[in-house]
mmCIF file of C-alpha atoms in Angstrom:
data_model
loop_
_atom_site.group_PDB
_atom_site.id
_atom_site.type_symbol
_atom_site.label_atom_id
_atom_site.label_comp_id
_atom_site.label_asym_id
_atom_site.label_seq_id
_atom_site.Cartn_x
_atom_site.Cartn_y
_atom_site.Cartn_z
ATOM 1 C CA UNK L 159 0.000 0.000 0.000
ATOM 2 C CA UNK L 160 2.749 2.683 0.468
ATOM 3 C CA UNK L 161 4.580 2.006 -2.417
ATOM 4 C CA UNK L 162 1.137 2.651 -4.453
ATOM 5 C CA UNK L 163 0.696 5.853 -2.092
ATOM 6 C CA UNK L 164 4.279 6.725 -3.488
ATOM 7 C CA UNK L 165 3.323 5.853 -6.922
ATOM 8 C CA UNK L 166 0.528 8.015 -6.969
ATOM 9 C CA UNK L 167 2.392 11.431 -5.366
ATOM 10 C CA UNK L 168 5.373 10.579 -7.953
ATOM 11 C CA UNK L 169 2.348 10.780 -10.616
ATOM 12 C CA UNK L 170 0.947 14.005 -8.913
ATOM 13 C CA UNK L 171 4.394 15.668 -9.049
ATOM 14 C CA UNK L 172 4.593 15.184 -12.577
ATOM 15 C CA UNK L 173 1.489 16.562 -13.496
ATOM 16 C CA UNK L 174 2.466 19.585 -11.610
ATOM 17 C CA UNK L 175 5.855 20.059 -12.928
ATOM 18 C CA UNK L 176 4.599 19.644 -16.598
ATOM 19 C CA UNK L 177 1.520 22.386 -15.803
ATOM 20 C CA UNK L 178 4.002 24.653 -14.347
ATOM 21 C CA UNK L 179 5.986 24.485 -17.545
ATOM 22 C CA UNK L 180 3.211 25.136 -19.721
ATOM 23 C CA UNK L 181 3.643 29.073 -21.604
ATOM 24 C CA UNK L 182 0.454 31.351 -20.757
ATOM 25 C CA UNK L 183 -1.266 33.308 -23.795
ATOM 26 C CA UNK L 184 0.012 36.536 -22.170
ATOM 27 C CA UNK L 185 3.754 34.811 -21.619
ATOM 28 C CA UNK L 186 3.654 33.774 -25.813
ATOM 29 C CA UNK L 187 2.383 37.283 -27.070
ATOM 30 C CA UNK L 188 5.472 38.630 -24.910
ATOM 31 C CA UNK L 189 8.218 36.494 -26.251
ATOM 32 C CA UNK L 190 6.645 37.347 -30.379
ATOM 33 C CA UNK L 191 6.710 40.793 -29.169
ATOM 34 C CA UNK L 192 10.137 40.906 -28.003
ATOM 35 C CA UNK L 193 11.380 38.584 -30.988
ATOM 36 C CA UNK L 194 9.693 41.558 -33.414
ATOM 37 C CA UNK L 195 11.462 44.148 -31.486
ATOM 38 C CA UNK L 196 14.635 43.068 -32.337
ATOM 39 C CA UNK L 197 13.678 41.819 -36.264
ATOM 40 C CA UNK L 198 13.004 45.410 -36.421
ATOM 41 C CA UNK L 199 16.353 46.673 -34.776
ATOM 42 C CA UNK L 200 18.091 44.356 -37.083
ATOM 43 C CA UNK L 201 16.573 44.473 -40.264
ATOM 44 C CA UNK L 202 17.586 48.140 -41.010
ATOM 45 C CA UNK L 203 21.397 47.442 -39.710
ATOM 46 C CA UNK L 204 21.094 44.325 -42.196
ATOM 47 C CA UNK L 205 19.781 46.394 -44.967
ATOM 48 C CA UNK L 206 22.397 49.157 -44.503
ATOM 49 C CA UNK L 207 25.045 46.458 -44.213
ATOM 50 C CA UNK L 208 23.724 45.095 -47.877
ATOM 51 C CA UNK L 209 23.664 49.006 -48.979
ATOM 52 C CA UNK L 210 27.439 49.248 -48.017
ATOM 53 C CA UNK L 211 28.358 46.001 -49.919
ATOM 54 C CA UNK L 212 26.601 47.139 -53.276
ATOM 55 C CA UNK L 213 28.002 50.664 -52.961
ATOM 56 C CA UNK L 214 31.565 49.330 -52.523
ATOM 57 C CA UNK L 215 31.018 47.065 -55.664
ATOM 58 C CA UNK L 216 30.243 49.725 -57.807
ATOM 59 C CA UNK L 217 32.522 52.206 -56.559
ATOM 60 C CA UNK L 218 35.183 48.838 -57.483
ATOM 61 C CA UNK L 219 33.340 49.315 -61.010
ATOM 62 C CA UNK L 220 33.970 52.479 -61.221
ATOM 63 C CA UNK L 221 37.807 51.809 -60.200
ATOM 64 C CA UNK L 222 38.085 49.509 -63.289
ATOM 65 C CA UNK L 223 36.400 52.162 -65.805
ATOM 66 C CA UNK L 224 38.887 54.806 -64.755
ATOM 67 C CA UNK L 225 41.764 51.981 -65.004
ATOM 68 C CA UNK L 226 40.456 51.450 -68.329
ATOM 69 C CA UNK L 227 40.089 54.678 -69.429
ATOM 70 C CA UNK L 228 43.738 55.733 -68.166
ATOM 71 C CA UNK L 229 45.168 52.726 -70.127
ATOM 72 C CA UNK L 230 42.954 53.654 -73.261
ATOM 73 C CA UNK L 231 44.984 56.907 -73.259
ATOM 74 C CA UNK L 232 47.882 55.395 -72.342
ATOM 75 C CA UNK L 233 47.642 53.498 -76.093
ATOM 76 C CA UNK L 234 45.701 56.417 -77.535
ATOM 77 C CA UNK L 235 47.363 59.037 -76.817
ATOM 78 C CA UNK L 236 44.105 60.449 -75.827
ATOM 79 C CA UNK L 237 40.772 59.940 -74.166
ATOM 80 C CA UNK L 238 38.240 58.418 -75.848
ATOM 81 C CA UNK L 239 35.213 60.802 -77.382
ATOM 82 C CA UNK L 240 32.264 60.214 -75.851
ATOM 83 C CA UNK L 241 31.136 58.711 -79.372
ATOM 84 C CA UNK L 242 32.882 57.751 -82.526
ATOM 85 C CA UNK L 243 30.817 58.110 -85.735
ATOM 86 C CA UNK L 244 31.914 56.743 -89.060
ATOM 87 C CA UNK L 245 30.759 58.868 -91.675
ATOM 88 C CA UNK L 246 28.113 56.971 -94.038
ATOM 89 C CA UNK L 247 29.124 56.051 -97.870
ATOM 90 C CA UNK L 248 25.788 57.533 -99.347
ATOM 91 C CA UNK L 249 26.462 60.864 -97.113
ATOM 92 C CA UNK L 250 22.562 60.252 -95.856
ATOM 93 C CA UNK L 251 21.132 59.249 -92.346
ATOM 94 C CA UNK L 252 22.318 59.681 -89.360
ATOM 95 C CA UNK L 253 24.907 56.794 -88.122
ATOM 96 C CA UNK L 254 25.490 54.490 -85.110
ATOM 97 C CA UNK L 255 28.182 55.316 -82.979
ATOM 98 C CA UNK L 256 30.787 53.347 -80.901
ATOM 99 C CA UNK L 257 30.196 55.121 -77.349
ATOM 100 C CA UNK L 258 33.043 56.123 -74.929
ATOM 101 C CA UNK L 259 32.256 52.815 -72.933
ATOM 102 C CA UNK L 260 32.245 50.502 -76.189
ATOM 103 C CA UNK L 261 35.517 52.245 -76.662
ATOM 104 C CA UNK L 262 37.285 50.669 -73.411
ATOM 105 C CA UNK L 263 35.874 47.411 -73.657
ATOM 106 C CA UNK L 264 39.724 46.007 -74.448
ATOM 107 C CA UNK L 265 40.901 47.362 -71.606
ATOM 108 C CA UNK L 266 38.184 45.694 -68.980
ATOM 109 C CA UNK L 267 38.854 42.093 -70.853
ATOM 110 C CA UNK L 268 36.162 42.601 -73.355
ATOM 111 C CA UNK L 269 38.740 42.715 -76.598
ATOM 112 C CA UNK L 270 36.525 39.870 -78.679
ATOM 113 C CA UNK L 271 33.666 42.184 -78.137
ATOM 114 C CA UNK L 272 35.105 44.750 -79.326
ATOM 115 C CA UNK L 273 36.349 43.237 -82.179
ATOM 116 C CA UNK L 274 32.718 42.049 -83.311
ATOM 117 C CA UNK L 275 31.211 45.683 -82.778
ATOM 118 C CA UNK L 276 33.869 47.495 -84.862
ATOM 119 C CA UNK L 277 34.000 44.745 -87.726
ATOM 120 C CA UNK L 278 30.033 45.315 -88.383
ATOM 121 C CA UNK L 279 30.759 48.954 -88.959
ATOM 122 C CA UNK L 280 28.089 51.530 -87.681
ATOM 123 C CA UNK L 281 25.579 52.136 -90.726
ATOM 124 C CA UNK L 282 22.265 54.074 -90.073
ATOM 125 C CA UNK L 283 20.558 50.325 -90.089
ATOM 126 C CA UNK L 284 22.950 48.781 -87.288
ATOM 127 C CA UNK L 285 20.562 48.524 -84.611
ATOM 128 C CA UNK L 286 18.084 46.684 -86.728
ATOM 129 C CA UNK L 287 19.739 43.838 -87.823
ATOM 130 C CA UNK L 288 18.943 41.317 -85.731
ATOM 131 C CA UNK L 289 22.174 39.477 -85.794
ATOM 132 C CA UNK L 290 23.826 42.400 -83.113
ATOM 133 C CA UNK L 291 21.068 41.093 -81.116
ATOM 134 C CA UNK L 292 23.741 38.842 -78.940
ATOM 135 C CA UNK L 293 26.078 41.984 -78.660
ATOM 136 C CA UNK L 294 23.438 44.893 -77.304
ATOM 137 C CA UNK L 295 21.811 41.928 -75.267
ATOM 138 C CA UNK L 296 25.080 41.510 -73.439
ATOM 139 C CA UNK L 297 25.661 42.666 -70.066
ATOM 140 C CA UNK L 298 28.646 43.423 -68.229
ATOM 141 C CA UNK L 299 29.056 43.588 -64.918
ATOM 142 C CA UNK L 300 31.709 46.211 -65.111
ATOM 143 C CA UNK L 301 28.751 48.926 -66.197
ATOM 144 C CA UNK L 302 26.163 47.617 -63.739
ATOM 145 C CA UNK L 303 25.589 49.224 -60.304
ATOM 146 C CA UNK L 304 23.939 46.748 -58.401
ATOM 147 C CA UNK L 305 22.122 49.422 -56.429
ATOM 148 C CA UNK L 306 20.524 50.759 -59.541
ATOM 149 C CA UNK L 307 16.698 49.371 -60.422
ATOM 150 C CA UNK L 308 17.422 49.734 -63.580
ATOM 151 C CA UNK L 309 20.298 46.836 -63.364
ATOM 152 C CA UNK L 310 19.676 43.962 -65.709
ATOM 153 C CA UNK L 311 16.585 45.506 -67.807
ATOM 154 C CA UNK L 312 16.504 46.997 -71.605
ATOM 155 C CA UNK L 313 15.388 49.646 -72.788
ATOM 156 C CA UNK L 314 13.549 49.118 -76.964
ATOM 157 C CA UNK L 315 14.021 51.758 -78.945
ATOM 158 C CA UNK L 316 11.582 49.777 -81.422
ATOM 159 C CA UNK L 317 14.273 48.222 -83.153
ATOM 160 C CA UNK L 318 14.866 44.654 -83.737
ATOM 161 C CA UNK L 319 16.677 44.106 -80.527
ATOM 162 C CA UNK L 320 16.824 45.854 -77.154
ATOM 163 C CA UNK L 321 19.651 47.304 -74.987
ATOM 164 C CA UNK L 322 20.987 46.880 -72.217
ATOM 165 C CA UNK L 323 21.436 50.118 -69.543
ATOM 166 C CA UNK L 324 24.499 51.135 -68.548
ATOM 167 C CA UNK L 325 24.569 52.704 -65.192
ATOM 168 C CA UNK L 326 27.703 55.183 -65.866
ATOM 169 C CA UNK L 327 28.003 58.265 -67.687
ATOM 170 C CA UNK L 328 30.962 60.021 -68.709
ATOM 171 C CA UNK L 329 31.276 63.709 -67.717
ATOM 172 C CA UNK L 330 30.822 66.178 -71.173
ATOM 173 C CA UNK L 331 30.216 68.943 -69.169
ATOM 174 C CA UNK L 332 29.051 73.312 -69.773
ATOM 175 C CA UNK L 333 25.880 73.125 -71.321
ATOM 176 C CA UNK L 334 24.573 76.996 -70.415
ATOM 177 C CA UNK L 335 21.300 78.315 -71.163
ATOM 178 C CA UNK L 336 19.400 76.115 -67.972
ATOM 179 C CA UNK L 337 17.599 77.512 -65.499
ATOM 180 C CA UNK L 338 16.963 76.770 -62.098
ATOM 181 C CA UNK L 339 13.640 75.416 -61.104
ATOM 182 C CA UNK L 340 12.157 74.256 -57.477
ATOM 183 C CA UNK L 341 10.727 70.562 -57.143
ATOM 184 C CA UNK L 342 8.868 70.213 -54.564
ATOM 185 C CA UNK L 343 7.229 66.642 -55.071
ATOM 186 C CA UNK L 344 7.598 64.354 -51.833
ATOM 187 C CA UNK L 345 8.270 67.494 -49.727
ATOM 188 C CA UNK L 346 12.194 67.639 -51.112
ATOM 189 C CA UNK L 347 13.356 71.170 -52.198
ATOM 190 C CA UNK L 348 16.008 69.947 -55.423
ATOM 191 C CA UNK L 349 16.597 71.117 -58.721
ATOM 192 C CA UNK L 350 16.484 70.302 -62.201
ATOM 193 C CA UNK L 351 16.668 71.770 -65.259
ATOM 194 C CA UNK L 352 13.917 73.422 -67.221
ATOM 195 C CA UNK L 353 12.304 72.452 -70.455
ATOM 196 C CA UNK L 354 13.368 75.753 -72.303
ATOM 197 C CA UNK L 355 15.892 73.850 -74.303
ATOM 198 C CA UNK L 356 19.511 73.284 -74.341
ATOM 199 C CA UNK L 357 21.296 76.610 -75.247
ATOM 200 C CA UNK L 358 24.728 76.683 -76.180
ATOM 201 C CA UNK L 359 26.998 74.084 -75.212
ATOM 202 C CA UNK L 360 30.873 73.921 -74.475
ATOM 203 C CA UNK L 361 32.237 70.950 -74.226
ATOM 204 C CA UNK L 362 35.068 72.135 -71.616
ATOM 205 C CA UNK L 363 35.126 68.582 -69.880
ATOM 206 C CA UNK L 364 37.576 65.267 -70.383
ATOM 207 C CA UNK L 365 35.127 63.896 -72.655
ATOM 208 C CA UNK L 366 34.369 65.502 -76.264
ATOM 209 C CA UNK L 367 31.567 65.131 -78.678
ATOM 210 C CA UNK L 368 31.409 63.200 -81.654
ATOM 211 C CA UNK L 369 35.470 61.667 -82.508
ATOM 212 C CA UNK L 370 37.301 64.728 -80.588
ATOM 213 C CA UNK L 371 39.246 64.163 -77.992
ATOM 214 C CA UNK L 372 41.362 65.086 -75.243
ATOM 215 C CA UNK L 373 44.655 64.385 -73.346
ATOM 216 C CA UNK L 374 45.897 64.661 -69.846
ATOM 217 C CA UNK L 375 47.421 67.852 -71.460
ATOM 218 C CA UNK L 376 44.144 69.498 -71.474
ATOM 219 C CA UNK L 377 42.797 68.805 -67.967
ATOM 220 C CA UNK L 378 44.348 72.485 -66.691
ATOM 221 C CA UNK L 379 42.457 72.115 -63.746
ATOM 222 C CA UNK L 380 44.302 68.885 -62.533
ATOM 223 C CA UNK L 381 43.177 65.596 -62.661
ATOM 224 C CA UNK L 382 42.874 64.893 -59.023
ATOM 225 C CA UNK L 383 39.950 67.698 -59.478
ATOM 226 C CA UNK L 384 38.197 66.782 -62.325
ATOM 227 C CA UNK L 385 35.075 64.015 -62.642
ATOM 228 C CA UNK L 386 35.280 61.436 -65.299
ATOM 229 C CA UNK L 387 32.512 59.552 -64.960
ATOM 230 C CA UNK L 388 29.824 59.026 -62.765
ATOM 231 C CA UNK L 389 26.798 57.144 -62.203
ATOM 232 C CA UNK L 390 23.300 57.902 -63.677
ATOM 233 C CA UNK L 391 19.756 55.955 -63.647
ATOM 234 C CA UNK L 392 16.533 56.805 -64.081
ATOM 235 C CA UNK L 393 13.123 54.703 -64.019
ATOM 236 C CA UNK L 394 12.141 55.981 -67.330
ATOM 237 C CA UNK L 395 11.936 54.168 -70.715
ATOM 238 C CA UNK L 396 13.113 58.020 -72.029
ATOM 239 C CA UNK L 397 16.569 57.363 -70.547
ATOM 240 C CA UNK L 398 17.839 54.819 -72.930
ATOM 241 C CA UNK L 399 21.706 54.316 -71.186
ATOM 242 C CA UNK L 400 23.206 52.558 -73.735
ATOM 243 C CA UNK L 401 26.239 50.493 -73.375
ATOM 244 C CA UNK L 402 27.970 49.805 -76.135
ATOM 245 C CA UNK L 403 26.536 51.335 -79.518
ATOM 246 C CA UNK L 404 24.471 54.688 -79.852
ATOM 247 C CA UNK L 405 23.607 57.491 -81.601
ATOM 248 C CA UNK L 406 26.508 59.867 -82.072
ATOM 249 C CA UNK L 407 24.329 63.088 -80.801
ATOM 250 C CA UNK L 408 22.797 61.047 -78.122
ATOM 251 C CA UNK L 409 23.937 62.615 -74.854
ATOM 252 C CA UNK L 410 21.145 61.289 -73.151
ATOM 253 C CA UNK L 411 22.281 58.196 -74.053
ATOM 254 C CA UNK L 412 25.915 57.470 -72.389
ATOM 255 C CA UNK L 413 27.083 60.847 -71.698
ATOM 256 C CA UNK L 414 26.010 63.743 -68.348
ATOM 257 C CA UNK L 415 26.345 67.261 -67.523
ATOM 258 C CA UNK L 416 28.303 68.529 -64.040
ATOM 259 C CA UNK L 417 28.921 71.911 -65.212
ATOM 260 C CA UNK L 418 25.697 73.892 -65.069
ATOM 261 C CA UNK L 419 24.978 75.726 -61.714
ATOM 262 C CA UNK L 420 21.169 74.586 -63.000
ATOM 263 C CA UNK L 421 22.157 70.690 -62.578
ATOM 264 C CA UNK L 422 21.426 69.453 -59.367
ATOM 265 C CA UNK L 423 23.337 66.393 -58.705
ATOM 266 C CA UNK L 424 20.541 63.792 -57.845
ATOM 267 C CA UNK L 425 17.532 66.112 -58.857
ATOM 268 C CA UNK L 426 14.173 64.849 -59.451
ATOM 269 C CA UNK L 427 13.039 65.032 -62.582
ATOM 270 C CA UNK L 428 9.778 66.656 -63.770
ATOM 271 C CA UNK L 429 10.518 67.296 -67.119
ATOM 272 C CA UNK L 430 11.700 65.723 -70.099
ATOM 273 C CA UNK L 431 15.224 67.521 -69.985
ATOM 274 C CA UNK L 432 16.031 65.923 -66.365
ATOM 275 C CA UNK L 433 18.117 62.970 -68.088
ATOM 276 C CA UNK L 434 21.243 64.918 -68.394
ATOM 277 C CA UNK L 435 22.289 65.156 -64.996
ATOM 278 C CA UNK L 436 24.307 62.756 -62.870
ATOM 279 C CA UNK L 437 22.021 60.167 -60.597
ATOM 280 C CA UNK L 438 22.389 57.462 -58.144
ATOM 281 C CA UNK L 439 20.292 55.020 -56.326
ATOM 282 C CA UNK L 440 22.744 55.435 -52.993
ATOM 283 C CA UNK L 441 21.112 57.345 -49.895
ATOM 284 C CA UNK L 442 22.449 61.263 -50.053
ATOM 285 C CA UNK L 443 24.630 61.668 -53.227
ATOM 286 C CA UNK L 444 26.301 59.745 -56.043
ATOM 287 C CA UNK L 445 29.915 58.121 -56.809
ATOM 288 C CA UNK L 446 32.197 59.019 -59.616
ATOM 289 C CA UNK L 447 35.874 58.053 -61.396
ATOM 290 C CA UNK L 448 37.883 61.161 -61.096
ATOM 291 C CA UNK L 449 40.583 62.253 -63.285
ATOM 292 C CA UNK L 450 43.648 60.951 -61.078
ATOM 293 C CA UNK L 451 41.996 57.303 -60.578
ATOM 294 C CA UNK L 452 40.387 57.732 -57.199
ATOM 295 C CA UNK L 453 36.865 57.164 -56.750
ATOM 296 C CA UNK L 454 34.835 59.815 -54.571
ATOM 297 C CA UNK L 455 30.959 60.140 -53.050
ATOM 298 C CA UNK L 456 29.694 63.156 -53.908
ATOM 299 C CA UNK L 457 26.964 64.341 -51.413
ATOM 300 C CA UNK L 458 23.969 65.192 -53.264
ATOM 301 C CA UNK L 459 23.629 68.791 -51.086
ATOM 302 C CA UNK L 460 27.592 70.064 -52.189
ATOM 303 C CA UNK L 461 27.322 73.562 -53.770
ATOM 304 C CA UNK L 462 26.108 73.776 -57.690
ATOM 305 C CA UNK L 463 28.903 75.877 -58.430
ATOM 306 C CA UNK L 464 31.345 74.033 -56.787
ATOM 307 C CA UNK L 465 29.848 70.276 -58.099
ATOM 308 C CA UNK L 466 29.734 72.595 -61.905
ATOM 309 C CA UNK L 467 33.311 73.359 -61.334
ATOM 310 C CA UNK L 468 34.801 69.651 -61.122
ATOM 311 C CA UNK L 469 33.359 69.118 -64.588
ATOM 312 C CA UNK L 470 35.293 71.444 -66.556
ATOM 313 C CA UNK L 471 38.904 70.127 -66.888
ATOM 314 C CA UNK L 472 39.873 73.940 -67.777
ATOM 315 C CA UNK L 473 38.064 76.183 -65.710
ATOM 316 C CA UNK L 474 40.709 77.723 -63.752
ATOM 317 C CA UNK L 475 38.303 77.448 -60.387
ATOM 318 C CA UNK L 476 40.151 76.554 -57.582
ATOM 319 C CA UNK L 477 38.056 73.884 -56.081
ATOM 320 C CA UNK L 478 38.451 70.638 -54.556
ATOM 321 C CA UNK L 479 36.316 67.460 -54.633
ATOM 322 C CA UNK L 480 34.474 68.187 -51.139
#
């Protein structure tokens, strides 16, 4: 009889140890709370952490271009233009052009490329034949931010094939005859340039229009001061970026302005002219390839006149990358 009266309290113990383990509703809702406390203390240092890695591998993009571009001159004897036209046979049309970035594809590995785009020539018809369609299809890592949304998609300019976007631009520089104008959309107080048209330009920056060119001779204003190229997106099916092959004319296409006081860096863009500034999909500015190799972030807030100044390679300002 006692060892059943044992049994039983044994038993009795149990059933009380297990109850007393048992979680309350009230004990459960405090432990999800707690664990969605910290998901949301976390999640933005995670996001920020991914943020610095995809910065840091387009600012190593960047690197490369202005490796490239230094070694381009370094066989050249010059920079390259920001597009090389070959003049049509029949003197008619208006031709494709090998852009400044199509230019320097031997010099990030891309030499076979290369070789295919300049043996089909550039007629007024390029873009349609459907056998480039492997070549503008292409995408290279090197001219990809992996920030940008843009990254990976084409943009169809109705021809036979599509194009990648590039998310560089190089740095052409003084278009005058802008005007300032407030955005206010989303509460933010930026600029961007009006739609009055685009005045008079002067191409006072490394990169020239159309098969001129330039040399470390004619960057007066030092190359440690002067912006190469920098990044650019926009959301738009207006914004073309192309990569490789463009139209000669087409500085909307692979080439950006620095050196109007009316070009906000980062401005938001209301209008159809808003293409020609310098963008980034990094928080508070953009990144660029300077003159001298170095890669700097640009805050989006630095002075116009000082941000117009480091796109003229002959200026005479005296002005430092802030």
């Amino acid at each position: 009889m006692k060892t059943l009266f044992q049994l039983k309290n044994v038993r009795q113990r149990v059933r009380e140890r297990i109850q007393q383990r048992a979680f309350t509703l009230v004990e459960l809702l405090v432990v999800i709370a707690i664990i969605g406390v910290l998901v949301a203390l976390l999640l933005p240092a995670v996001q920020a952490a991914r943020e610095a890695a995809r910065r840091m591998q387009c600012g190593n993009n960047l690197k490369q271009i202005g490796i490239a571009i230094h070694n381009y001159h370094d066989t050249n004897n010059s920079f390259p233009p920001s597009a090389v036209k070959e003049k049509l046979q029949d003197g008619g049309g208006s031709a494709q052009a090998l852009v400044w970035s199509g230019s320097i594809l031997p010099f990030i590995e891309q030499k076979n490329m290369f070789d295919s785009i300049v043996g089909m020539g550039f007629g007024i018809n390029w873009a349609d034949d459907s056998t480039n369609e492997l070549i503008l299809r292409t995408k290279l890592p090197a001219f990809q931010c992996p920030s940008s949304p843009d990254m990976g998609q084409t943009w169809d300019d109705g021809s036979a094939t599509a194009r990648h976007r590039a998310s560089y631009g190089c740095v052409v520089t003084g278009t005058v005859g802008f005007t300032i104008t407030s955005n206010a959309t989303n509460g933010e107080s930026k600029h961007h340039m009006d739609d009055g048209g685009y005045g008079h330009a002067r191409w006072n920056g490394p990169f020239l229009m159309q098969n001129n060119t330039t040399t470390f001779g004619d960057i007066i204003d030092g190359s440690s001061n002067t912006l190469f190229v920098g990044e650019r997106y926009r959301d738009k099916a207006t914004n073309r970026n192309y990569i490789y092959v463009g139209t000669p004319n087409g500085q909307d296409e692979h080439a950006r302005w620095s050196g109007s006081t009316g070009i906000q860096l980062n401005s938001l863009d209301t209008g159809t002219q808003g293409f020609a500034g310098f963008h980034s999909a990094h928080p508070s500015g953009a990144q660029f390839a300077v003159g001298d190799g170095s890669v700097r972030l640009i805050n989006e807030n630095v002075d116009r006149y000082i941000y117009a100044c480091l796109g003229t390679r002959n200026g005479g300002e005296a002005v430092q990358i802030p």
